[in-house]
mmCIF file of C-alpha atoms in Angstrom:
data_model
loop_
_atom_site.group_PDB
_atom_site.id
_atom_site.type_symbol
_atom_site.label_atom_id
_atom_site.label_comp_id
_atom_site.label_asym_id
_atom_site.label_seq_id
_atom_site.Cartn_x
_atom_site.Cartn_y
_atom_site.Cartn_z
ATOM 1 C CA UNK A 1238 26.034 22.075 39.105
ATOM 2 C CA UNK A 1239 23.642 24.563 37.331
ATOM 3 C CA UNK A 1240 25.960 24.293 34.584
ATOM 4 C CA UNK A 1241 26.436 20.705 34.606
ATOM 5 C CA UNK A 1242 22.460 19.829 34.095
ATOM 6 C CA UNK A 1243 22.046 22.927 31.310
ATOM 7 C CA UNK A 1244 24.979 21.086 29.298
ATOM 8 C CA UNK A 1245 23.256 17.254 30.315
ATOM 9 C CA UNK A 1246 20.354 19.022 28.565
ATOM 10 C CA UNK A 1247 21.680 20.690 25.930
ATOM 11 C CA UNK A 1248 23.383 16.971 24.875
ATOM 12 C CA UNK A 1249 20.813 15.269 25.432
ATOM 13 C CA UNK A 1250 18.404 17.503 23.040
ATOM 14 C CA UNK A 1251 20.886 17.157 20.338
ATOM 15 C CA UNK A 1252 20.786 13.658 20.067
ATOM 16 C CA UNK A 1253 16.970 13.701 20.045
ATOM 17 C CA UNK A 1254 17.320 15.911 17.131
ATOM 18 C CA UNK A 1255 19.981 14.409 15.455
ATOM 19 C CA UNK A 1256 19.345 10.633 16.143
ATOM 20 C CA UNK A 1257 17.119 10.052 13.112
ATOM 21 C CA UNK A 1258 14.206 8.113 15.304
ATOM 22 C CA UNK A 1259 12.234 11.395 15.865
ATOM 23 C CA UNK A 1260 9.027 10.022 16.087
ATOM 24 C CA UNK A 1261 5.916 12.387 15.090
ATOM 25 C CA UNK A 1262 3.918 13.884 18.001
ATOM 26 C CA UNK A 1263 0.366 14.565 17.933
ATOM 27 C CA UNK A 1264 -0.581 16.770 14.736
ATOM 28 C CA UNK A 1265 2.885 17.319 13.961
ATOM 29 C CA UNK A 1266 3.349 14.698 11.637
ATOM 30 C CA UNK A 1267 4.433 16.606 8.279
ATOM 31 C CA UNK A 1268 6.812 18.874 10.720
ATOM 32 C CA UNK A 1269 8.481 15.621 12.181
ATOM 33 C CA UNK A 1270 9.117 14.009 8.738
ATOM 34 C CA UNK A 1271 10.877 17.571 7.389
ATOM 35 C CA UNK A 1272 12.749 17.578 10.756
ATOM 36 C CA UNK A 1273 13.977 14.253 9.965
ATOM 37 C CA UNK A 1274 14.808 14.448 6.134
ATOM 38 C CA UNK A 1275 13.051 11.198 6.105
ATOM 39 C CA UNK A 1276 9.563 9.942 5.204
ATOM 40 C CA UNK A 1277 9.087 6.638 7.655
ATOM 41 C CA UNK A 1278 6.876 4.467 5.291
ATOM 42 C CA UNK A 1279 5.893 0.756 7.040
ATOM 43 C CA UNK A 1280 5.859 -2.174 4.423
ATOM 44 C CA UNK A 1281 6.132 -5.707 4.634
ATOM 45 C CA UNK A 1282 9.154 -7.512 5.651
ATOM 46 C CA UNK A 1283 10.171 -7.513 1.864
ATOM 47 C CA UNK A 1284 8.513 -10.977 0.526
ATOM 48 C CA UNK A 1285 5.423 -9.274 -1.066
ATOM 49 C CA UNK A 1286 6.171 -9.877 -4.417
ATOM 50 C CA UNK A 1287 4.738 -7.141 -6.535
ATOM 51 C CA UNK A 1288 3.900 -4.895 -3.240
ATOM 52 C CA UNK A 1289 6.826 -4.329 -1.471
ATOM 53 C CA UNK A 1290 10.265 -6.843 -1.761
ATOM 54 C CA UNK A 1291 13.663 -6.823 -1.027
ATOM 55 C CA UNK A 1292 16.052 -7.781 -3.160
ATOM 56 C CA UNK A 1293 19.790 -9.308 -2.660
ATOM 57 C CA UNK A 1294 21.202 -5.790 -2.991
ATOM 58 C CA UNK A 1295 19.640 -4.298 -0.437
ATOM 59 C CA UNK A 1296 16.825 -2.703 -2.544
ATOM 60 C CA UNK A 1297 13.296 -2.288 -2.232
ATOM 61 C CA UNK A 1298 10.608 -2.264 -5.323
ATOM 62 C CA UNK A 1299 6.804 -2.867 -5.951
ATOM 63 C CA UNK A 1300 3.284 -0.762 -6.126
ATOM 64 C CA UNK A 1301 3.342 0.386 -2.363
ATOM 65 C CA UNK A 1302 7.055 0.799 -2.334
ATOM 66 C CA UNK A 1303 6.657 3.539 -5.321
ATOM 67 C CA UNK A 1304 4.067 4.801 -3.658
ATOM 68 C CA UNK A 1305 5.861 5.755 -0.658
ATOM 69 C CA UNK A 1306 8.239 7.145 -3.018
ATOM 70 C CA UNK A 1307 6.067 9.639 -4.312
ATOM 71 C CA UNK A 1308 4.572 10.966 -0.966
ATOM 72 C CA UNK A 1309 8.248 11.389 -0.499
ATOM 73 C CA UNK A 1310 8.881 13.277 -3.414
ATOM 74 C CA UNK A 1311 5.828 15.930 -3.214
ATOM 75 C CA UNK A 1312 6.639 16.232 0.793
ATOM 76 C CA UNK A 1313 10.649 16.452 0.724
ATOM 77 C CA UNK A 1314 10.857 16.885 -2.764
ATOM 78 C CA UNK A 1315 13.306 13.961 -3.281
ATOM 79 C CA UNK A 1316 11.848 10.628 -3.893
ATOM 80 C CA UNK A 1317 15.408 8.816 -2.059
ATOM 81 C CA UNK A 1318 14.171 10.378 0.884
ATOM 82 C CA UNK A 1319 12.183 7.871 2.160
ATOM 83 C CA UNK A 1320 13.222 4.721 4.471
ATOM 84 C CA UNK A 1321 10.963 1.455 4.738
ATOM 85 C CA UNK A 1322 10.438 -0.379 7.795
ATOM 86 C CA UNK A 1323 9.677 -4.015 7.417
ATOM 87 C CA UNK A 1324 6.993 -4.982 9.281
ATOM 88 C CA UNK A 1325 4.919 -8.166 10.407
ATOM 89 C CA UNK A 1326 1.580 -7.542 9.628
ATOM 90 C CA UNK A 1327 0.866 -8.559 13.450
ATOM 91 C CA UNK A 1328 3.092 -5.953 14.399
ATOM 92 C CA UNK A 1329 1.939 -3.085 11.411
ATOM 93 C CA UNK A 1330 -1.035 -0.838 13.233
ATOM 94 C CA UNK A 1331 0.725 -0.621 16.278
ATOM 95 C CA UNK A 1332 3.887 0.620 15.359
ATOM 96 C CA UNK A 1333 2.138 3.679 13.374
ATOM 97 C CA UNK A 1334 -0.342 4.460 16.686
ATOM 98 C CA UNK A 1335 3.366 4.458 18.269
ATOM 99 C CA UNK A 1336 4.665 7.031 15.858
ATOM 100 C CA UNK A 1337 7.406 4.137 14.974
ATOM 101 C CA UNK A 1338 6.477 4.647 11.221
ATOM 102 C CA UNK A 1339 4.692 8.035 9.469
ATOM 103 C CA UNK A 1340 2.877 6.074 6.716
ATOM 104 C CA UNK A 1341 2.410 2.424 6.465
ATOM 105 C CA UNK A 1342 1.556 1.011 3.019
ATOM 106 C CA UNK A 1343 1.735 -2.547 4.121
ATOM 107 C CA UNK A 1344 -1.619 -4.003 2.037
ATOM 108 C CA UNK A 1345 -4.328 -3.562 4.978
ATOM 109 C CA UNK A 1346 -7.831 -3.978 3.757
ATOM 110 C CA UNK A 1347 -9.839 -0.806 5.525
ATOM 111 C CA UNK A 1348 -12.508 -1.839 7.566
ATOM 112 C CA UNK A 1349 -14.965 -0.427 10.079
ATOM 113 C CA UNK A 1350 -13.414 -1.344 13.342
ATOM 114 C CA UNK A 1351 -9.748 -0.524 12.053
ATOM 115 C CA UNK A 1352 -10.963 2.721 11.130
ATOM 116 C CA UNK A 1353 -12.883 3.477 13.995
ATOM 117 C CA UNK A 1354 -11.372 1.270 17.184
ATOM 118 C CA UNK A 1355 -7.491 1.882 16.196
ATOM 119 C CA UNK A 1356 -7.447 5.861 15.215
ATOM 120 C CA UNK A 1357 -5.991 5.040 12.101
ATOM 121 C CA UNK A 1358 -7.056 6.866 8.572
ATOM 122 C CA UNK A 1359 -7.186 5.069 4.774
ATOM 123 C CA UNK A 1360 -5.819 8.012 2.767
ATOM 124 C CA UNK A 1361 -7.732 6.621 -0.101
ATOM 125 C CA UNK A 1362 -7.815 3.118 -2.363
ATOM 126 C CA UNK A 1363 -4.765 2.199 -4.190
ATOM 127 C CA UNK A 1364 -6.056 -1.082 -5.525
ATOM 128 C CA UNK A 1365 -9.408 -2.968 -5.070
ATOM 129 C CA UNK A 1366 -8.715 -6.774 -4.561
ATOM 130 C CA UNK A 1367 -10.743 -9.954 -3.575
ATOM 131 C CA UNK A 1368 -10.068 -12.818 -1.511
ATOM 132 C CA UNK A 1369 -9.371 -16.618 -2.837
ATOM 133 C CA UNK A 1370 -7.929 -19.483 -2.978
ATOM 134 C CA UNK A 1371 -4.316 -20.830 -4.502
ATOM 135 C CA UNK A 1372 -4.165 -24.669 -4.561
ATOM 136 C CA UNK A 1373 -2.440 -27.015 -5.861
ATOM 137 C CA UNK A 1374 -3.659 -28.922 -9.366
ATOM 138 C CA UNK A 1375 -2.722 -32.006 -7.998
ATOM 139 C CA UNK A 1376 -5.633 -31.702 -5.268
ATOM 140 C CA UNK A 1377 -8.353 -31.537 -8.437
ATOM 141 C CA UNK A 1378 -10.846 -29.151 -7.268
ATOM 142 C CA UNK A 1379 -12.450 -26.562 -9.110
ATOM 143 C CA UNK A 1380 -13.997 -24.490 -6.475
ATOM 144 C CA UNK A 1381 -13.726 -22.938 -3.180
ATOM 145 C CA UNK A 1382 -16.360 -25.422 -1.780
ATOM 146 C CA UNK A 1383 -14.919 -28.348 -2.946
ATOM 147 C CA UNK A 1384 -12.361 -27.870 0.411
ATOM 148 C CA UNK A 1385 -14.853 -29.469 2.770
ATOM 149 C CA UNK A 1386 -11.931 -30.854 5.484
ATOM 150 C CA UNK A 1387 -8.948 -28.957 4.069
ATOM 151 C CA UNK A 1388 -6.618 -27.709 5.586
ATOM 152 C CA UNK A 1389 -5.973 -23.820 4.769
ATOM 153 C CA UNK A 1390 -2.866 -21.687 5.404
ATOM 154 C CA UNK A 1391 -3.915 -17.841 6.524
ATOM 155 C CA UNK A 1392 -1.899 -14.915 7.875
ATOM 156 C CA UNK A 1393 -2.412 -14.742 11.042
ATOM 157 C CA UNK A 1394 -4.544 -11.652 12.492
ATOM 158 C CA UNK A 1395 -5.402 -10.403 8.801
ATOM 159 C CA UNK A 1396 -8.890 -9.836 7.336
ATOM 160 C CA UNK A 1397 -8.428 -12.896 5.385
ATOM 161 C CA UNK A 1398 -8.022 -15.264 8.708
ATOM 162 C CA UNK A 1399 -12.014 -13.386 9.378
ATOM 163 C CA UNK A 1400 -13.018 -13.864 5.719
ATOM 164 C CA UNK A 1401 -12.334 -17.622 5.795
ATOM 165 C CA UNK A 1402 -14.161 -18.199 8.866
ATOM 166 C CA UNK A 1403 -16.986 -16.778 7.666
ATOM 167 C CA UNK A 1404 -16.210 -18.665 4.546
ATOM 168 C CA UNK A 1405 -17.094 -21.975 5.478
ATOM 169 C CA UNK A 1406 -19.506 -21.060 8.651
ATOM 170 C CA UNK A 1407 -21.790 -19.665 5.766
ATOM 171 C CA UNK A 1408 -21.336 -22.564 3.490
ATOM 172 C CA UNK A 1409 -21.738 -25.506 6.642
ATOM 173 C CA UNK A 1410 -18.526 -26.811 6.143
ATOM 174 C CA UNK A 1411 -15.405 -27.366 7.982
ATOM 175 C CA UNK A 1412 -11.896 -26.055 7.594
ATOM 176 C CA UNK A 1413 -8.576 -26.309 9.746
ATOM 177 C CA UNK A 1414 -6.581 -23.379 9.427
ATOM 178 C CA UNK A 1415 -2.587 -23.245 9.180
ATOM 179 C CA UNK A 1416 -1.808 -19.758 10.808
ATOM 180 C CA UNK A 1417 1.367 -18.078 9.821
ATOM 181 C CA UNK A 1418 3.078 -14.616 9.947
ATOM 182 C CA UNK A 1419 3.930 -13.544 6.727
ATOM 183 C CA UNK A 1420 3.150 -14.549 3.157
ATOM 184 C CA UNK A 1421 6.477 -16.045 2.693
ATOM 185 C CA UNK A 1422 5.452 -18.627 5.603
ATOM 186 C CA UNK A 1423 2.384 -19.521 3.893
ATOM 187 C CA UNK A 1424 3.858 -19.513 0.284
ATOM 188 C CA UNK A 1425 6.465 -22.240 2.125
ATOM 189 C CA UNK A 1426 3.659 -24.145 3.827
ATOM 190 C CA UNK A 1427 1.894 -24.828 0.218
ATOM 191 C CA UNK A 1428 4.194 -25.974 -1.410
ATOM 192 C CA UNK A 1429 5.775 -28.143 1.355
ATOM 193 C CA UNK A 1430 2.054 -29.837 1.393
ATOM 194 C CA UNK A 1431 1.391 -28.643 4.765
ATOM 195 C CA UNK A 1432 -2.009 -26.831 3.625
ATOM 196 C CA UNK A 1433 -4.499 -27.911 1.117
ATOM 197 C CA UNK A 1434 -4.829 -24.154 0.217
ATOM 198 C CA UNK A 1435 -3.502 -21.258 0.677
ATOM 199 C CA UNK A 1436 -6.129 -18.149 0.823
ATOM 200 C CA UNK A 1437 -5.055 -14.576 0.736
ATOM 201 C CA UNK A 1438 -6.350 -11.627 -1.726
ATOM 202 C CA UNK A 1439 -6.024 -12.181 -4.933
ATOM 203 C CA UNK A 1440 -3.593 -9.788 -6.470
ATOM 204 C CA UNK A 1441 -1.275 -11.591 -3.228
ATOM 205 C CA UNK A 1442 -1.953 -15.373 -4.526
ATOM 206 C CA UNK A 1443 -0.852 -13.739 -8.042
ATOM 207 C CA UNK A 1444 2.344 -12.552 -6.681
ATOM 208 C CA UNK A 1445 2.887 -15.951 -4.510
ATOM 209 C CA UNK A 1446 2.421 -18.168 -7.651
ATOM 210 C CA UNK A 1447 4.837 -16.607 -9.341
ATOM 211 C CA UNK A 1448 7.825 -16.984 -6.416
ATOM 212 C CA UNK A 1449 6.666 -20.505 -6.197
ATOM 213 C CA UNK A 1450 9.244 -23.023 -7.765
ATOM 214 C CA UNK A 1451 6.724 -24.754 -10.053
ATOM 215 C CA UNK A 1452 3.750 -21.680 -10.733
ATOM 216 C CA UNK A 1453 2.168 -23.933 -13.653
ATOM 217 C CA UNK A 1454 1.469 -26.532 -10.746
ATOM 218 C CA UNK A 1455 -0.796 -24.334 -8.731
ATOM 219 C CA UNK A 1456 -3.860 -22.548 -9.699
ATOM 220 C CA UNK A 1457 -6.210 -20.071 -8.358
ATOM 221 C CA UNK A 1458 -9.748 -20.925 -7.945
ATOM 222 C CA UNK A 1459 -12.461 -18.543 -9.399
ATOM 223 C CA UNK A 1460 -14.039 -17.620 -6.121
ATOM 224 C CA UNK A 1461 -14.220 -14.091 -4.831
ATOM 225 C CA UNK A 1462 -15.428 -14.134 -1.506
ATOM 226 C CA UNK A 1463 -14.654 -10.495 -0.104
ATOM 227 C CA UNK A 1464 -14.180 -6.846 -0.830
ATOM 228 C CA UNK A 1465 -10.321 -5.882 0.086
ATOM 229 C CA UNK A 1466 -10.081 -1.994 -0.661
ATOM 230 C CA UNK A 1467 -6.373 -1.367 0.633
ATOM 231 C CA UNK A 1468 -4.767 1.887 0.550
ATOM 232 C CA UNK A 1469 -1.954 4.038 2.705
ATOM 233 C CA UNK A 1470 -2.968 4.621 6.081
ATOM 234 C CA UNK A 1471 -2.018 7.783 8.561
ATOM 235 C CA UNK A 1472 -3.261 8.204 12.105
ATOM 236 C CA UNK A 1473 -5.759 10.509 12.377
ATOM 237 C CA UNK A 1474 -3.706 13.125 13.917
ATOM 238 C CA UNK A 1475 -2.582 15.440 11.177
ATOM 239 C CA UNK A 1476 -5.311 16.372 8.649
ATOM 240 C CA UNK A 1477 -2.470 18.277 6.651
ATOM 241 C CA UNK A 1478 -0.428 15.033 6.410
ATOM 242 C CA UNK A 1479 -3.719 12.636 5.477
ATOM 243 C CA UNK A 1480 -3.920 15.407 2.783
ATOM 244 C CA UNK A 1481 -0.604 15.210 1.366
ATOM 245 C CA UNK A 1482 -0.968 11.182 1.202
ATOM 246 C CA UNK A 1483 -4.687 11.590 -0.175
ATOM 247 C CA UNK A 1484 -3.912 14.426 -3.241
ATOM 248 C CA UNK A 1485 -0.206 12.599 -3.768
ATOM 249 C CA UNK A 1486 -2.693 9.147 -4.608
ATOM 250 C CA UNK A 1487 -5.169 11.333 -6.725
ATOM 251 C CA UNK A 1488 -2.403 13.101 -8.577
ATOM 252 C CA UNK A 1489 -1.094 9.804 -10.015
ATOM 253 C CA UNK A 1490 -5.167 8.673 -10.904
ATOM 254 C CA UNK A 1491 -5.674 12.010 -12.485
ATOM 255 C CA UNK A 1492 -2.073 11.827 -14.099
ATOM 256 C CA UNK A 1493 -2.968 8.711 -15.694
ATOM 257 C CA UNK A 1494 -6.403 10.100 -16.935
ATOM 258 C CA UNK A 1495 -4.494 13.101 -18.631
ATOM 259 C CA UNK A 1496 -1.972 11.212 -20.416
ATOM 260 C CA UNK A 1497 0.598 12.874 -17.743
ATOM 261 C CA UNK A 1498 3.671 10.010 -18.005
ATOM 262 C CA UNK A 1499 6.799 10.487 -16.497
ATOM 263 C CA UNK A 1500 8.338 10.664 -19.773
ATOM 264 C CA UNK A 1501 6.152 13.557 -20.284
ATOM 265 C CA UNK A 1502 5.441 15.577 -17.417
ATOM 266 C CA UNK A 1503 8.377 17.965 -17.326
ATOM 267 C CA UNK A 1504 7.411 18.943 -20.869
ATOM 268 C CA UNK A 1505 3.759 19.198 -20.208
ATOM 269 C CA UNK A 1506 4.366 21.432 -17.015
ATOM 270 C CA UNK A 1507 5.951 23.722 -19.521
ATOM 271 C CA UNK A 1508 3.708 23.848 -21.988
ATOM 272 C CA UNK A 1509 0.266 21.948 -21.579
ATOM 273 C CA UNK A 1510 -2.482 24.505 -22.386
ATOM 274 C CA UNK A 1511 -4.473 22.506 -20.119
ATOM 275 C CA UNK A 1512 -6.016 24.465 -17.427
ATOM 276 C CA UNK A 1513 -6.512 21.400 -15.121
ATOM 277 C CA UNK A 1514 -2.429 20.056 -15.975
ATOM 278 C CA UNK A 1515 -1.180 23.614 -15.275
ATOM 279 C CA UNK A 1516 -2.837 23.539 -11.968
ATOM 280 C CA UNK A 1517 -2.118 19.905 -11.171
ATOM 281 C CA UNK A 1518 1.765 20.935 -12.552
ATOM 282 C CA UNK A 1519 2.660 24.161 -10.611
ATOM 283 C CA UNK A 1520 1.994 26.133 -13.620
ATOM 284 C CA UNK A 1521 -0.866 28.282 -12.073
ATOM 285 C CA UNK A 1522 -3.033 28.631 -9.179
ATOM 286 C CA UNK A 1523 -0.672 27.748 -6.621
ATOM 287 C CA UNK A 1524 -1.816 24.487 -5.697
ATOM 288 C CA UNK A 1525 1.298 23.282 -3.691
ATOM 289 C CA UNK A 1526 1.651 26.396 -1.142
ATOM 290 C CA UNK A 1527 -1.913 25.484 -0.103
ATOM 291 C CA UNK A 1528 -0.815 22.312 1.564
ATOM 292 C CA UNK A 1529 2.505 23.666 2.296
ATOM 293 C CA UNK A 1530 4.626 21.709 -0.565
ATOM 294 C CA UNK A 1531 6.041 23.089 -3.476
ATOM 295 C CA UNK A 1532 4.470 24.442 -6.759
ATOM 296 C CA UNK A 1533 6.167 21.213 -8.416
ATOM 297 C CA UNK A 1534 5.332 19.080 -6.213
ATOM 298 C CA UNK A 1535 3.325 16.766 -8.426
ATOM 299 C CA UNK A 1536 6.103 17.158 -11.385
ATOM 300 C CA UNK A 1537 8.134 15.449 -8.684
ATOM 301 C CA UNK A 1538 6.286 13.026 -7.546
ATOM 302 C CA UNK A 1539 5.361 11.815 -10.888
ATOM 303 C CA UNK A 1540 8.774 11.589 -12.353
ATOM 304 C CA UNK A 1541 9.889 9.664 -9.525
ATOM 305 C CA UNK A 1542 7.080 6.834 -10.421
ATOM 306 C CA UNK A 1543 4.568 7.871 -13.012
ATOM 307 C CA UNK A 1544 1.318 8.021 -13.203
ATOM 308 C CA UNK A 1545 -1.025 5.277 -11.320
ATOM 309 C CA UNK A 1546 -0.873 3.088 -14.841
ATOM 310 C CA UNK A 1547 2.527 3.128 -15.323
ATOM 311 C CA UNK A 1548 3.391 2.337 -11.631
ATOM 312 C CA UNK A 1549 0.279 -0.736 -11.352
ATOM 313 C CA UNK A 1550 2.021 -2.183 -14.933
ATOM 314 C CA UNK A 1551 5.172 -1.894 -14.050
ATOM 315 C CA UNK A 1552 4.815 -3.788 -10.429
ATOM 316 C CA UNK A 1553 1.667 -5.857 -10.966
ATOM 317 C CA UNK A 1554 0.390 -5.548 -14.260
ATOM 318 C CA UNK A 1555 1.774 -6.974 -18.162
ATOM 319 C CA UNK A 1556 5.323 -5.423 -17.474
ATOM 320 C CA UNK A 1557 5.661 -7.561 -14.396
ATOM 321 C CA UNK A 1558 5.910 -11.230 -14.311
ATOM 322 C CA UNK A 1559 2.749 -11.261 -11.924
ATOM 323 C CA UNK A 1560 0.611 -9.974 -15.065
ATOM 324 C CA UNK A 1561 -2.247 -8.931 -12.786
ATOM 325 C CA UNK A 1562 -5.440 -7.703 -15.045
ATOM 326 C CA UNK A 1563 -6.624 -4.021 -13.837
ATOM 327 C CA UNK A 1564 -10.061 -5.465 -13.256
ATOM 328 C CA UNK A 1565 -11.537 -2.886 -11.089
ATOM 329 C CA UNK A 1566 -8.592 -0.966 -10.747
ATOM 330 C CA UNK A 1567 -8.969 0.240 -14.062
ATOM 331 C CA UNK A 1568 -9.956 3.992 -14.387
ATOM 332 C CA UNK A 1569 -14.035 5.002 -14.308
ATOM 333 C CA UNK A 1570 -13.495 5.783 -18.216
ATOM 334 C CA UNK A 1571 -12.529 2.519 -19.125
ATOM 335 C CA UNK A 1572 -14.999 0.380 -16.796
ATOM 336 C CA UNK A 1573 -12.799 0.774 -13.417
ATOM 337 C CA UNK A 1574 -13.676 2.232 -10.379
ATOM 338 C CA UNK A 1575 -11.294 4.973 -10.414
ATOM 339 C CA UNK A 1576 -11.135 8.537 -10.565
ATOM 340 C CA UNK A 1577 -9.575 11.178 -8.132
ATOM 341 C CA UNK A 1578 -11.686 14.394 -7.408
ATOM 342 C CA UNK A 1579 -10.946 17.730 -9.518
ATOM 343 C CA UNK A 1580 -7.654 19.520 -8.974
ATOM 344 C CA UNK A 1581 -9.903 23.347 -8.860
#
């Protein structure tokens, strides 16, 4: 009998180990993703254009895909290593408190109650965005507060459902929200004339226009009516994994700022006289052991996407069809807002 419940054990510790859901304890998140093989990175259910979509083949692409390739790449050192979970954003913060994904880059604005009520961590700003409005040009306004009565479609349980409310409470006018679950059932309630509007940030109304089967017959308004910082987001039970996410996001900023391209960064970790690209590289100091990654662990995760430029222009910017401006998200040296702290 002995024998019989050491075996029932042994079998059934195997097929924790080997079942691929090994979900990451408390503080143990960077052991349970090398355990695995696989970075766990929460996205949306594949219909943010620009973000994170899906395509007929099976493949995922956009901004917060790449970036969840490059975590990938400095943790595992392979950039493939990485699976996404689509995700309703109702559905998003609770399954990382669950341990269901590691990461979750699944455009969440960071606020104060998400940081402090739901133990969740913003490992940094990826892109600064606003909220507005997309409409219609046959509907003939030229301002948010020309939608006195509209009807507006929202995501349900987002930041911008909070944002419009406050919207129109400030402004004394009224509003009936359309409440959906994703962006594809709002982009599909616009243009089947069940909204008036539809409001979301506006790097997402860029994207939406463009999947819409007449763009030219929508516009967006001009109004900006909130701050949307969004960025990856960790629980807040491994500091050494918050790291990882945190430096991965400033090596592609500071990349970007040192003319690091993927094109160039094997040949620069060879031979940049640099002191600040031979520390970011591998080339001295010994930068990766201190977080426990490799010395090349940011020549890896920059060949696998670039620098933060190259991957914002090639998923939102002019070598995407959403053409996105940088606006803010342009670095501090060229009027943007960012910069990542000194690799010393």
């Amino acid at each position: 009998m002995r024998g019989t419940r050491l075996a029932c054990g042994a079998a059934i510790a195997v097929m924790l180990v080997w079942s691929g859901s090994l979900a990451a304890g408390p503080n143990d998140t960077v052991n349970a993703v090398k355990q695995r093989g696989q970075l766990l990175c929460g996205v949306s259910t594949g219909g943010s254009t620009g973000m994170s979509t899906l395509d007929s083949q099976g493949n995922w692409q956009g901004f917060e895909v790449d970036f969840c390739r490059a975590v990938s790449a400095a943790l595992l050192g392979d950039a493939a290593k990485v699976k996404f979970v689509p995700l309703e954003f109702k559905n998003a913060f609770t399954a990382l408190q669950s341990g269901d994904v590691d990461i979750l880059a699944r455009t969440a604005t960071w606020t104060y109650t998400r940081n402090t009520e739901l133990n969740l961590d913003w490992a940094g700003i990826y892109m600064y965005d606003g909220q507005g409005f997309l409409v219609s040009k046959t509907l003939g306004v030229k301002s948010g507060a020309e939608l006195n009565g509209a009807s507006i479609c929202v995501a349900g349980g987002s930041t911008s459902e909070l944002n419009l409310a406050d919207y129109f409470r400030t402004r004394r006018i009224t509003y009936t929200p359309i409440v959906g679950n994703t962006r594809e059932q709002s982009q599909a309630n616009l243009e089947a004339g069940r909204c008036d509007a539809y409001t979301n940030e506006r790097g997402g109304l860029a994207a939406s226009r463009t999947a819409l089967k007449n763009p030219d017959g929508f516009v967006i308004l001009p109004d900006v009516f909130s701050k949307e910082p969004l960025g990856p987001i960790v629980r807040k039970d491994d500091p050494r994994f918050r790291d990882i996410v945190a430096w991965t996001l400033n090596m592609l900023i500071a990349a970007e700022e040192l003319a690091i391209t993927q094109k160039a960064v094997t040949e620069l970790a060879a031979a940049s006289p640099n002191p600040e690209i031979q520390r970011m590289l591998g080339k001295t100091g010994s930068f990766g052991p201190k977080m426990g990654l490799a010395e090349d662990w940011g020549v890896k995760a920059i060949l696998a996407v670039g620098n933060y430029g190259e991957m914002y222009d090639r998923n939102l910017g002019e070598g995407s069809p959403i053409k996105l401006a940088r606006g803010p998200n342009r670095l501090w040296n060229d009027g943007g807002l960012f910069y990542a702290p000194p690799f010393r």
